[in-house]
Short mmCIF file of C-alpha atoms and ligand atoms in Angstrom, two decimals:
data_model
loop_
_atom_site.label_atom_id
_atom_site.label_comp_id
_atom_site.label_asym_id
_atom_site.label_seq_id
_atom_site.Cartn_x
_atom_site.Cartn_y
_atom_site.Cartn_z
CA UNK A 1 -54.89 72.59 -6.38
CA UNK A 2 -51.26 73.47 -5.61
CA UNK A 3 -49.35 75.26 -8.37
CA UNK A 4 -45.57 75.61 -8.03
CA UNK A 5 -44.41 78.81 -9.71
CA UNK A 6 -40.66 78.54 -10.30
CA UNK A 7 -38.21 81.41 -10.76
CA UNK A 8 -34.42 81.35 -10.88
CA UNK A 9 -32.82 84.32 -12.55
CA UNK A 10 -33.49 88.00 -13.12
CA UNK A 11 -35.53 87.77 -16.33
CA UNK A 12 -37.91 85.28 -14.67
CA UNK A 13 -39.16 87.58 -11.93
CA UNK A 14 -41.20 90.00 -14.06
CA UNK A 15 -42.72 87.05 -15.94
CA UNK A 16 -43.94 85.13 -12.90
CA UNK A 17 -45.06 88.19 -10.88
CA UNK A 18 -48.39 88.87 -12.65
CA UNK A 19 -49.21 85.12 -12.82
CA UNK A 20 -48.43 84.50 -9.17
CA UNK A 21 -50.37 87.54 -8.01
CA UNK A 22 -53.43 86.58 -10.01
CA UNK A 23 -53.28 83.04 -8.62
CA UNK A 24 -53.15 84.38 -5.07
CA UNK A 25 -56.60 85.81 -5.76
CA UNK A 26 -57.96 82.55 -7.21
CA UNK A 27 -60.41 80.40 -5.26
CA UNK A 28 -59.27 77.27 -7.04
CA UNK A 29 -55.48 77.61 -7.14
CA UNK A 30 -53.00 77.65 -4.29
CA UNK A 31 -49.73 79.03 -5.68
CA UNK A 32 -46.33 78.41 -4.11
CA UNK A 33 -43.40 80.56 -5.17
CA UNK A 34 -40.14 78.62 -5.57
CA UNK A 35 -36.85 80.53 -6.07
CA UNK A 36 -34.02 78.27 -7.20
CA UNK A 37 -31.38 80.86 -6.21
CA UNK A 38 -29.63 80.86 -9.61
CA UNK A 39 -29.42 84.63 -9.17
CA UNK A 40 -28.73 85.52 -5.56
CA UNK A 41 -27.12 89.00 -5.45
CA UNK A 42 -29.36 91.59 -3.82
CA UNK A 43 -29.36 93.64 -7.03
CA UNK A 44 -30.03 90.67 -9.31
CA UNK A 45 -32.83 89.20 -7.22
CA UNK A 46 -34.18 90.77 -4.00
CA UNK A 47 -34.54 94.24 -5.55
CA UNK A 48 -36.85 92.74 -8.18
CA UNK A 49 -39.05 91.05 -5.60
CA UNK A 50 -39.52 94.42 -3.91
CA UNK A 51 -40.23 96.40 -7.09
CA UNK A 52 -42.63 93.77 -8.41
CA UNK A 53 -44.33 93.37 -5.01
CA UNK A 54 -43.66 89.68 -5.10
CA UNK A 55 -44.00 87.99 -1.71
CA UNK A 56 -40.94 86.29 -0.22
CA UNK A 57 -40.50 82.92 -1.92
CA UNK A 58 -42.27 80.09 -0.11
CA UNK A 59 -39.22 77.96 -0.84
CA UNK A 60 -35.67 79.12 -1.56
CA UNK A 61 -33.42 76.42 -2.99
CA UNK A 62 -30.13 78.36 -2.89
CA UNK A 63 -28.39 76.69 -5.85
CA UNK A 64 -26.13 79.67 -6.68
CA UNK A 65 -23.56 79.87 -9.49
CA UNK A 66 -21.70 77.03 -11.13
CA UNK A 67 -21.03 75.35 -14.44
CA UNK A 68 -24.11 74.62 -16.54
CA UNK A 69 -24.17 70.97 -15.53
CA UNK A 70 -23.69 71.67 -11.84
CA UNK A 71 -26.28 74.44 -11.74
CA UNK A 72 -28.83 72.35 -13.66
CA UNK A 73 -28.16 69.29 -11.53
CA UNK A 74 -28.48 71.20 -8.25
CA UNK A 75 -31.84 72.65 -9.34
CA UNK A 76 -33.06 69.16 -10.31
CA UNK A 77 -32.02 67.56 -7.02
CA UNK A 78 -33.60 70.29 -4.92
CA UNK A 79 -36.80 70.52 -7.01
CA UNK A 80 -37.21 66.75 -6.70
CA UNK A 81 -37.06 67.06 -2.93
CA UNK A 82 -39.56 69.94 -2.99
CA UNK A 83 -41.99 67.92 -5.16
CA UNK A 84 -41.69 64.97 -2.80
CA UNK A 85 -42.57 67.14 0.17
CA UNK A 86 -45.25 69.49 -1.20
CA UNK A 87 -46.75 67.35 -3.98
CA UNK A 88 -47.78 70.18 -6.36
CA UNK A 89 -50.47 69.44 -8.97
CA UNK A 90 -48.84 71.65 -11.61
CA UNK A 91 -45.49 73.34 -12.08
CA UNK A 92 -45.08 76.58 -14.01
CA UNK A 93 -41.69 77.47 -15.46
CA UNK A 94 -40.93 80.66 -17.42
CA UNK A 95 -38.38 81.76 -19.98
CA UNK A 96 -35.14 80.01 -20.87
CA UNK A 97 -32.61 80.18 -18.04
CA UNK A 98 -30.90 77.08 -16.63
CA UNK A 99 -33.47 76.82 -13.83
CA UNK A 100 -36.27 76.46 -16.40
CA UNK A 101 -35.51 73.04 -18.01
CA UNK A 102 -33.99 71.78 -14.75
CA UNK A 103 -37.19 72.33 -12.75
CA UNK A 104 -39.35 71.07 -15.62
CA UNK A 105 -37.37 67.84 -16.00
CA UNK A 106 -37.38 67.05 -12.29
CA UNK A 107 -41.16 67.66 -12.13
CA UNK A 108 -42.28 65.66 -15.19
CA UNK A 109 -40.22 62.68 -14.09
CA UNK A 110 -42.22 62.65 -10.88
CA UNK A 111 -45.50 62.80 -12.75
CA UNK A 112 -46.18 66.51 -12.16
CA UNK A 113 -47.49 68.26 -15.29
CA UNK A 114 -45.49 71.29 -16.42
CA UNK A 115 -46.62 74.51 -18.08
CA UNK A 116 -44.00 76.56 -19.93
CA UNK A 117 -44.64 80.28 -20.23
CA UNK A 118 -42.86 81.91 -23.20
CA UNK A 119 -42.80 78.63 -25.10
CA UNK A 120 -41.87 78.12 -28.74
CA UNK A 121 -39.30 80.90 -29.18
CA UNK A 122 -36.36 79.78 -31.32
CA UNK A 123 -33.15 81.55 -32.37
CA UNK A 124 -32.09 78.43 -34.33
CA UNK A 125 -28.64 78.93 -32.80
CA UNK A 126 -27.76 75.90 -30.70
CA UNK A 127 -24.55 77.49 -29.45
CA UNK A 128 -26.76 79.61 -27.15
CA UNK A 129 -27.40 77.89 -23.82
CA UNK A 130 -30.87 79.47 -23.79
CA UNK A 131 -31.80 77.80 -27.10
CA UNK A 132 -31.05 74.37 -25.64
CA UNK A 133 -33.04 75.31 -22.54
CA UNK A 134 -36.02 76.35 -24.70
CA UNK A 135 -35.99 73.19 -26.83
CA UNK A 136 -35.68 70.87 -23.84
CA UNK A 137 -38.36 72.62 -21.80
CA UNK A 138 -40.87 72.71 -24.65
CA UNK A 139 -40.31 69.03 -25.47
CA UNK A 140 -41.29 67.90 -21.97
CA UNK A 141 -44.00 70.44 -21.09
CA UNK A 142 -47.70 69.57 -21.06
CA UNK A 143 -48.97 73.11 -21.63
CA UNK A 144 -47.22 75.66 -23.83
CA UNK A 145 -48.12 79.32 -23.37
CA UNK A 146 -46.83 81.31 -26.33
CA UNK A 147 -46.05 85.04 -26.57
CA UNK A 148 -45.80 85.63 -30.34
CA UNK A 149 -47.07 83.85 -33.48
CA UNK A 150 -43.61 82.48 -34.45
CA UNK A 151 -43.75 80.39 -31.27
CA UNK A 152 -46.90 78.62 -32.42
CA UNK A 153 -45.36 77.86 -35.82
CA UNK A 154 -42.14 76.55 -34.26
CA UNK A 155 -43.95 74.23 -31.87
CA UNK A 156 -46.22 72.84 -34.59
CA UNK A 157 -43.23 72.21 -36.82
CA UNK A 158 -41.61 70.30 -33.96
CA UNK A 159 -44.67 68.09 -33.74
CA UNK A 160 -46.32 69.47 -30.61
CA UNK A 161 -50.05 68.67 -30.53
CA UNK A 162 -52.33 71.64 -31.21
CA UNK A 163 -54.28 71.17 -27.99
CA UNK A 164 -51.17 71.80 -25.87
CA UNK A 165 -50.44 75.19 -27.46
CA UNK A 166 -52.04 78.42 -26.20
CA UNK A 167 -51.21 81.77 -27.77
CA UNK A 168 -51.80 84.07 -24.79
CA UNK A 169 -49.52 87.06 -25.37
CA UNK A 170 -46.60 88.35 -23.35
CA UNK A 171 -46.57 88.25 -19.54
CA UNK A 172 -43.49 90.49 -19.41
CA UNK A 173 -45.62 93.22 -20.97
CA UNK A 174 -48.23 92.64 -18.22
CA UNK A 175 -45.61 93.65 -15.67
CA UNK A 176 -44.48 96.59 -17.77
CA UNK A 177 -48.00 97.96 -18.23
CA UNK A 178 -48.69 97.56 -14.54
CA UNK A 179 -45.54 99.36 -13.37
CA UNK A 180 -44.96 102.08 -15.95
CA UNK A 181 -46.80 104.75 -13.99
CA UNK A 182 -45.02 103.93 -10.76
CA UNK A 183 -41.65 104.01 -12.56
CA UNK A 184 -42.46 107.50 -13.87
CA UNK A 185 -42.45 108.79 -10.30
CA UNK A 186 -38.78 107.92 -9.80
CA UNK A 187 -35.95 110.44 -10.02
CA UNK A 188 -33.47 108.03 -11.59
CA UNK A 189 -32.85 110.23 -14.65
CA UNK A 190 -31.86 113.12 -12.42
CA UNK A 191 -29.65 110.80 -10.37
CA UNK A 192 -27.89 109.62 -13.53
CA UNK A 193 -27.71 113.23 -14.75
CA UNK A 194 -29.44 112.54 -18.06
CA UNK A 195 -32.44 114.13 -19.78
CA UNK A 196 -35.40 112.36 -21.40
CA UNK A 197 -34.66 111.43 -25.02
CA UNK A 198 -31.03 112.50 -24.72
CA UNK A 199 -29.13 109.41 -23.69
CA UNK A 200 -28.51 105.82 -24.72
CA UNK A 201 -29.05 102.86 -22.39
CA UNK A 202 -27.03 99.68 -22.72
CA UNK A 203 -27.07 96.20 -21.22
CA UNK A 204 -24.54 93.51 -22.09
CA UNK A 205 -23.99 90.16 -20.43
CA UNK A 206 -24.24 87.30 -22.91
CA UNK A 207 -21.22 84.96 -22.62
CA UNK A 208 -20.71 85.00 -26.41
CA UNK A 209 -20.19 88.78 -26.19
CA UNK A 210 -18.45 89.35 -22.88
CA UNK A 211 -16.35 86.20 -22.42
CA UNK A 212 -14.54 86.78 -25.72
CA UNK A 213 -11.89 89.48 -25.48
CA UNK A 214 -11.95 90.44 -29.14
CA UNK A 215 -15.73 90.75 -29.28
CA UNK A 216 -15.87 92.73 -26.04
CA UNK A 217 -13.19 95.11 -27.29
CA UNK A 218 -15.05 95.63 -30.56
CA UNK A 219 -18.26 96.47 -28.74
CA UNK A 220 -16.43 98.96 -26.54
CA UNK A 221 -14.88 100.52 -29.62
CA UNK A 222 -18.42 101.26 -30.85
CA UNK A 223 -19.51 102.46 -27.40
CA UNK A 224 -16.56 104.86 -27.33
CA UNK A 225 -17.76 106.45 -30.57
CA UNK A 226 -21.37 106.61 -29.39
CA UNK A 227 -20.59 108.19 -26.02
CA UNK A 228 -18.90 111.07 -27.83
CA UNK A 229 -22.30 111.88 -29.36
CA UNK A 230 -24.72 110.89 -26.61
CA UNK A 231 -24.30 110.03 -22.92
CA UNK A 232 -24.61 106.29 -22.24
CA UNK A 233 -26.00 104.74 -19.07
CA UNK A 234 -24.66 101.22 -18.54
CA UNK A 235 -26.05 99.13 -15.64
CA UNK A 236 -23.45 96.40 -15.64
CA UNK A 237 -24.08 92.68 -15.07
CA UNK A 238 -21.57 91.07 -12.63
CA UNK A 239 -20.25 88.79 -15.37
CA UNK A 240 -19.41 91.76 -17.63
CA UNK A 241 -17.65 93.61 -14.82
CA UNK A 242 -15.60 90.51 -14.07
CA UNK A 243 -14.56 90.06 -17.72
CA UNK A 244 -13.57 93.74 -18.20
CA UNK A 245 -11.19 93.30 -15.27
CA UNK A 246 -9.94 89.92 -16.54
CA UNK A 247 -9.10 91.39 -19.96
CA UNK A 248 -7.36 94.44 -18.45
CA UNK A 249 -9.86 96.83 -20.05
CA UNK A 250 -10.72 98.81 -16.91
CA UNK A 251 -8.54 101.84 -17.68
CA UNK A 252 -9.79 102.20 -21.22
CA UNK A 253 -13.42 101.94 -20.12
CA UNK A 254 -12.90 104.42 -17.26
CA UNK A 255 -11.48 106.88 -19.82
CA UNK A 256 -14.83 107.15 -21.62
CA UNK A 257 -16.11 110.22 -19.81
CA UNK A 258 -19.68 110.09 -21.15
CA UNK A 259 -20.17 106.41 -20.29
CA UNK A 260 -21.86 106.02 -16.89
CA UNK A 261 -21.34 102.55 -15.50
CA UNK A 262 -23.62 101.72 -12.60
CA UNK A 263 -24.57 98.61 -10.63
CA UNK A 264 -27.39 96.44 -12.03
CA UNK A 265 -30.66 98.33 -11.52
CA UNK A 266 -33.89 97.14 -9.99
CA UNK A 267 -37.00 96.74 -12.14
CA UNK A 268 -38.61 100.18 -11.71
CA UNK A 269 -35.54 102.39 -12.27
CA UNK A 270 -34.55 100.32 -15.29
CA UNK A 271 -38.05 100.61 -16.71
CA UNK A 272 -37.92 104.37 -16.22
CA UNK A 273 -34.54 104.63 -17.96
CA UNK A 274 -35.68 102.44 -20.82
CA UNK A 275 -38.91 104.35 -21.40
CA UNK A 276 -37.10 107.72 -21.71
CA UNK A 277 -34.03 106.60 -23.70
CA UNK A 278 -33.27 107.82 -27.21
CA UNK A 279 -31.98 104.38 -28.07
CA UNK A 280 -31.31 101.12 -26.24
CA UNK A 281 -28.41 98.79 -27.05
CA UNK A 282 -28.62 95.27 -25.67
CA UNK A 283 -27.88 91.58 -26.03
CA UNK A 284 -30.78 90.62 -23.77
CA UNK A 285 -33.92 88.79 -24.88
CA UNK A 286 -36.64 90.51 -22.91
CA UNK A 287 -35.42 94.05 -23.53
CA UNK A 288 -36.06 93.55 -27.25
CA UNK A 289 -39.71 93.06 -26.32
CA UNK A 290 -39.98 95.82 -23.74
CA UNK A 291 -38.51 98.43 -26.13
CA UNK A 292 -40.92 97.28 -28.84
CA UNK A 293 -43.86 97.89 -26.52
CA UNK A 294 -42.41 101.28 -25.48
CA UNK A 295 -41.62 102.17 -29.13
CA UNK A 296 -37.99 102.94 -28.28
CA UNK A 297 -35.43 101.93 -30.95
CA UNK A 298 -33.44 98.88 -29.89
CA UNK A 299 -30.12 97.77 -31.37
CA UNK A 300 -29.56 94.13 -30.52
CA UNK A 301 -25.91 93.12 -30.48
CA UNK A 302 -26.55 89.58 -31.60
CA UNK A 303 -26.68 87.78 -34.94
CA UNK A 304 -30.12 86.28 -34.39
CA UNK A 305 -33.20 86.63 -32.26
CA UNK A 306 -35.72 84.15 -30.90
CA UNK A 307 -38.21 87.06 -30.84
CA UNK A 308 -38.61 87.87 -34.56
CA UNK A 309 -41.80 89.87 -34.13
CA UNK A 310 -39.76 92.62 -32.43
CA UNK A 311 -37.94 93.05 -35.76
CA UNK A 312 -40.84 92.55 -38.20
CA UNK A 313 -43.39 94.63 -36.26
CA UNK A 314 -41.49 96.35 -33.48
CA UNK A 315 -38.53 98.66 -32.96
CA UNK A 316 -35.74 96.08 -32.89
CA UNK A 317 -32.75 95.83 -35.25
CA UNK A 318 -30.16 93.07 -35.20
CA UNK A 319 -26.81 94.85 -35.53
CA UNK A 320 -24.42 92.07 -34.49
CA UNK A 321 -21.13 92.83 -32.76
CA UNK A 322 -19.21 94.55 -35.52
CA UNK A 323 -18.49 98.23 -34.64
CA UNK A 324 -19.39 99.52 -38.11
CA UNK A 325 -22.76 97.79 -38.03
CA UNK A 326 -23.48 98.97 -34.48
CA UNK A 327 -22.60 102.54 -35.45
CA UNK A 328 -24.72 102.39 -38.61
CA UNK A 329 -27.66 101.16 -36.52
CA UNK A 330 -27.02 103.95 -34.04
CA UNK A 331 -27.16 106.68 -36.65
CA UNK A 332 -30.33 105.16 -38.15
CA UNK A 333 -31.89 105.10 -34.69
CA UNK A 334 -30.97 108.77 -34.24
CA UNK A 335 -32.79 109.40 -37.53
CA UNK A 336 -35.92 107.66 -36.23
CA UNK A 337 -36.05 104.26 -37.97
CA UNK A 338 -38.50 102.97 -35.38
CA UNK A 339 -41.21 105.54 -36.03
CA UNK A 340 -43.62 103.17 -37.78
CA UNK A 341 -43.40 100.27 -35.35
CA UNK A 342 -46.46 98.60 -33.88
CA UNK A 343 -47.23 96.65 -30.70
CA UNK A 344 -47.58 92.90 -31.43
CA UNK A 345 -50.93 91.14 -30.95
CA UNK A 346 -51.99 90.26 -27.39
CA UNK A 347 -49.22 92.33 -25.80
CA UNK A 348 -51.97 94.09 -23.93
CA UNK A 349 -51.29 93.51 -20.24
CA UNK A 350 -53.70 90.57 -19.99
CA UNK A 351 -51.54 87.54 -20.82
CA UNK A 352 -51.39 86.38 -17.18
CA UNK A 353 -55.19 86.54 -16.97
CA UNK A 354 -55.45 84.28 -20.04
CA UNK A 355 -52.92 81.85 -18.54
CA UNK A 356 -54.63 81.59 -15.17
CA UNK A 357 -58.10 81.25 -16.73
CA UNK A 358 -56.82 78.50 -19.03
CA UNK A 359 -55.33 76.60 -16.08
CA UNK A 360 -58.51 76.97 -14.03
CA UNK A 361 -60.54 75.65 -16.95
CA UNK A 362 -58.27 72.69 -17.73
CA UNK A 363 -57.63 71.37 -14.22
C1 LIG B 1 -28.58 84.04 -16.85
C2 LIG B 1 -29.30 83.32 -18.00
C3 LIG B 1 -29.51 84.28 -19.17
C4 LIG B 1 -30.17 85.56 -18.72
C5 LIG B 1 -29.35 86.17 -17.58
C6 LIG B 1 -29.94 87.46 -17.08
C7 LIG B 1 -28.74 80.94 -18.19
C8 LIG B 1 -28.02 79.93 -19.01
N1 LIG B 1 -28.51 82.21 -18.52
O1 LIG B 1 -27.26 84.36 -17.32
O2 LIG B 1 -30.33 83.66 -20.13
O3 LIG B 1 -30.24 86.47 -19.80
O4 LIG B 1 -29.30 85.20 -16.52
O5 LIG B 1 -29.11 88.06 -16.16
O6 LIG B 1 -29.49 80.59 -17.32
N2 LIG B 1 -23.48 86.22 -10.79
C9 LIG B 1 -23.36 87.02 -9.70
N3 LIG B 1 -24.46 87.22 -8.94
C10 LIG B 1 -25.66 86.67 -9.22
C11 LIG B 1 -25.76 85.82 -10.34
C12 LIG B 1 -24.67 85.61 -11.11
O7 LIG B 1 -22.30 87.56 -9.41
O8 LIG B 1 -26.64 86.91 -8.47
C13 LIG B 1 -22.29 86.00 -11.64
C14 LIG B 1 -21.51 84.77 -11.23
O9 LIG B 1 -20.16 85.01 -11.46
C15 LIG B 1 -22.01 83.72 -12.20
C16 LIG B 1 -22.24 84.55 -13.45
O10 LIG B 1 -22.70 85.81 -12.98
O11 LIG B 1 -21.13 82.67 -12.40
C17 LIG B 1 -23.24 83.96 -14.39
O12 LIG B 1 -24.49 83.71 -13.74
P1 LIG B 1 -25.50 82.63 -14.35
O13 LIG B 1 -26.74 82.58 -13.56
O14 LIG B 1 -24.78 81.34 -14.59
O15 LIG B 1 -25.81 83.20 -15.80
P2 LIG B 1 -26.08 84.68 -16.33
O16 LIG B 1 -24.93 85.09 -17.15
O17 LIG B 1 -26.54 85.62 -15.25
#
């Protein structure tokens, strides 16, 4: 049977990689890798394919950037054409980026069943584009593969039938477990001139943080204070770079001598930097999970999280965007608040195996 594995943006690649690879070794399944092209920069896309040893996509749809409606619509049109030509028996979508509900919607309307990996996560904040993407995708998917217990509860509350829900664990952790050793061979710490356990790592790209001048300035106020105590490595998303320029903040940012801004990093160097950091600051989703597995304190600059287990069991703290709260979180991280954290259930490197075995059994 033909399985279409769809990816679009950076956080999708490490989720599909272990699933796709396992399917390539299956006698029953013939996987096709479809890249929508939502992320297209070499550093946002190709570098990840190389680090994750993903083969070249079988089909590249080249949708590129655009407004939400345009991007979603382009993915739908091109996925529809792909389905018409290749007639897959199942489509797998991962995560919560615009490509996810777009591909799912085009497929189900053509009678192709859809499996959603990382289903059921909810921030309960409908101003987040990702929350809408999660709700829509889950509502139309036939199989829901869930990474943490809250996802099962959320789906049941929304009326999803029990026999569609599979708690399989976290595929992103599969990739992490598989690549940690290889990442340890890199010299990225030396290149960034930082020492293990003696730097902070930050990522920041969410529109609600970087498209708002006041919020972005507040965050940089906190970063200014932090970099006076600890060097910060900041691989910067293209959107964030663009907004710093648009708000005329370049000079102020350049004046922070202990803040090292670099281009977005590939998977392995980022993994290496994350695993050796004293603390990670982020507004990403997946990094909250990766730091929990690595037992590195994580300060999430958001008001909510769709991944509550990282807070209740793991090393994550929601600090919001207010400088005082960020700085309080930072000093608590320096004092070791994350020492008692645990790894959530089924984050054991075998989630993709459970997914592929379930699909082989059901189809
Ligand atoms: C997308 C996801 C977000 C995820 C993030 C990871 C949605 C709604 N959002 O956000 O959940 O956390 O990816 O990075 O799907 N750009 C480039 N080069 C690229 C891609 C984007 O320069 O390869 C720039 C463009 O100016 C583009 C902007 O970044 O307009 C935003 O890209 P887009 O894919 O719309 O969303 P992200 O902010 O990357």
